[in-house]
Amino acid sequence: MSRRQSIGLVFACTLIGAVGQIFIKLGAKDADSSMPWATVDGAWHNLYAMATNFNLIVGYSLYALMTVLFIFALRDEELSVVYPIISLSYVWVAGLSVWIFSESVNLAKMAGILIIVLGVAVLGRSGVGK
Amino acid sequence: MNTPVRSMLLVFAASFLGSFGALFLKAGAGKLHHGLRYLIFNPKLALGVVLFMASSLLYVLGLKQGELSVLYPLVSLSYIWALLWSRLFLKEPFTRNKFYGLALILAGIVFIGIGKQ
């Protein structure tokens, strides 16, 4: 894979992962896990509701797809390149949350997300130099 | 929409458990050099997968209430656990950039905490 291809692949991973998160959030909301976890029947009911929830299945399938593509990209590309791109998923998830779930936007939240993106990017450079 | 502390704690616990999942996957992955049959006959790998599933369960329970734009960034805590465990158990060196990255991620999470409604 050329550098441009693997970077494109990682970029696609961030988008797939972000859409996956939206489905997981939808599934988490509507799967009925309200039975008591302390009882066998209750725990079984909750786990069954989650494992058969359409949105959760779609969300985790996207997550699995993203992981496989990510491993392919990692094979040919350095972490210092991959990490900053993968951290973009925090931006996509925040944007989609505001768009689809009408979540709040404020300065502290935006600053927090940007600082985390920067932090993950710096982590990716931890193998470069000392 | 409000993000309850309970949801944040569940995602926090999920990231913690997931980081141990990664550690055991890493420990089990070494055996794969001896043949692909170790994909199945591999207690460490199996434990890693179980921990990942338990972590996903806690994550979904955490997402039941609250804002995704607050809870998803908390997943970045798993980077911090990963750094700690790779230092403690895998004896990987702790570089200056790792320290800066860790500090930035923690600072980002504090800002998200301030920004949550």
Short mmCIF file of N, CA and C in Angstrom, two decimals, chain A residues 4 10 12 16 32 46 54 58 67 76 92-93 112 127 130:
data_model
loop_
_atom_site.label_atom_id
_atom_site.label_comp_id
_atom_site.label_asym_id
_atom_site.label_seq_id
_atom_site.Cartn_x
_atom_site.Cartn_y
_atom_site.Cartn_z
N ARG A 4 -0.20 7.28 0.51
CA ARG A 4 -1.47 7.96 0.31
C ARG A 4 -2.65 7.00 0.54
N VAL A 10 -6.92 4.97 6.80
CA VAL A 10 -7.08 5.35 8.21
C VAL A 10 -8.16 6.43 8.33
N ALA A 12 -10.72 6.83 6.34
CA ALA A 12 -12.00 6.13 6.19
C ALA A 12 -12.38 5.43 7.49
N ILE A 16 -15.92 5.56 9.53
CA ILE A 16 -16.69 4.35 9.81
C ILE A 16 -16.89 4.20 11.33
N ASP A 32 -33.58 -2.76 25.82
CA ASP A 32 -34.16 -2.78 27.16
C ASP A 32 -33.27 -3.57 28.12
N ASN A 46 -31.34 -8.81 29.86
CA ASN A 46 -30.62 -7.61 29.43
C ASN A 46 -29.61 -7.94 28.32
N PHE A 54 -30.83 -4.28 16.84
CA PHE A 54 -30.38 -3.98 15.48
C PHE A 54 -29.29 -2.90 15.44
N VAL A 58 -25.41 -3.29 14.15
CA VAL A 58 -24.83 -2.46 13.09
C VAL A 58 -23.60 -1.71 13.62
N THR A 67 -11.79 -1.96 12.66
CA THR A 67 -10.60 -2.58 13.27
C THR A 67 -9.79 -3.35 12.23
N ASP A 76 1.53 -1.06 7.14
CA ASP A 76 2.44 -0.34 6.24
C ASP A 76 2.77 1.08 6.68
N TRP A 92 -15.35 13.94 14.62
CA TRP A 92 -16.54 13.46 13.88
C TRP A 92 -17.67 13.08 14.83
N VAL A 93 -17.31 12.35 15.90
CA VAL A 93 -18.36 11.91 16.83
C VAL A 93 -19.05 13.12 17.47
N GLY A 112 -11.89 20.87 24.91
CA GLY A 112 -11.54 19.55 25.44
C GLY A 112 -11.24 18.57 24.31
N GLY A 127 7.33 7.41 19.66
CA GLY A 127 8.37 6.52 19.19
C GLY A 127 9.45 7.27 18.43
N LYS A 130 13.29 11.02 21.45
CA LYS A 130 13.04 10.66 22.85
C LYS A 130 12.59 11.85 23.65
#
